[in-house]
C-alpha cells in the first residue's frame, strides 16, 4: 500500500492582523496581499469574520 501525503498551507495573516486593525485594511493592500498569496501557491487564506455594525 502506497500512501501519498499532501500538505495544504493556510495563511491567517489577515485574520490575525484584523485583531490589531479592527479589520480595517486598505483595498489596495488586500488586493496586493491576495495576489502575492496566489503567486506563492498558498492553498487557503483565512480572513475571519467581522461582525457587522449599524451603518457598515
XYZ file of C-alpha atoms in Angstrom:
56
model
C 0.000 0.000 0.000
C 1.403 3.351 -1.048
C 0.196 6.492 0.663
C 0.697 9.946 -0.745
C 0.629 12.728 1.807
C -0.394 16.136 0.581
C 0.319 19.236 2.628
C -2.087 22.164 2.404
C -0.930 25.613 3.516
C -3.262 28.075 5.259
C -2.262 31.714 5.738
C -4.059 33.607 8.507
C -2.270 36.956 8.208
C -5.474 38.915 7.507
C -7.402 37.165 10.254
C -4.733 37.758 12.888
C -3.920 41.257 11.646
C -7.586 42.160 11.851
C -7.493 41.875 15.620
C -4.999 44.751 15.669
C -6.550 46.911 12.946
C -10.201 46.264 13.859
C -10.428 44.579 10.448
C -9.745 47.804 8.583
C -7.496 47.159 5.591
C -6.899 49.383 2.596
C -8.370 47.785 -0.552
C -5.049 48.091 -2.403
C -3.244 46.315 0.442
C -5.716 43.431 0.387
C -5.521 43.175 -3.390
C -1.708 43.089 -3.347
C -1.700 40.587 -0.491
C -4.078 38.210 -2.277
C -2.061 38.462 -5.496
C 1.083 37.556 -3.531
C -0.680 34.617 -1.883
C -1.829 33.352 -5.260
C 1.673 33.641 -6.715
C 3.062 31.820 -3.664
C 0.754 28.847 -4.186
C -0.850 29.279 -0.765
C -3.814 26.897 -0.689
C -6.087 28.809 1.683
C -6.345 32.348 3.040
C -8.332 32.759 6.235
C -9.916 36.182 6.541
C -12.023 35.733 9.660
C -15.446 37.246 10.148
C -16.190 40.818 11.043
C -19.471 41.221 12.869
C -21.431 43.919 11.046
C -22.337 47.019 12.986
C -25.001 49.598 12.262
C -24.044 51.608 9.203
C -21.298 49.268 7.989
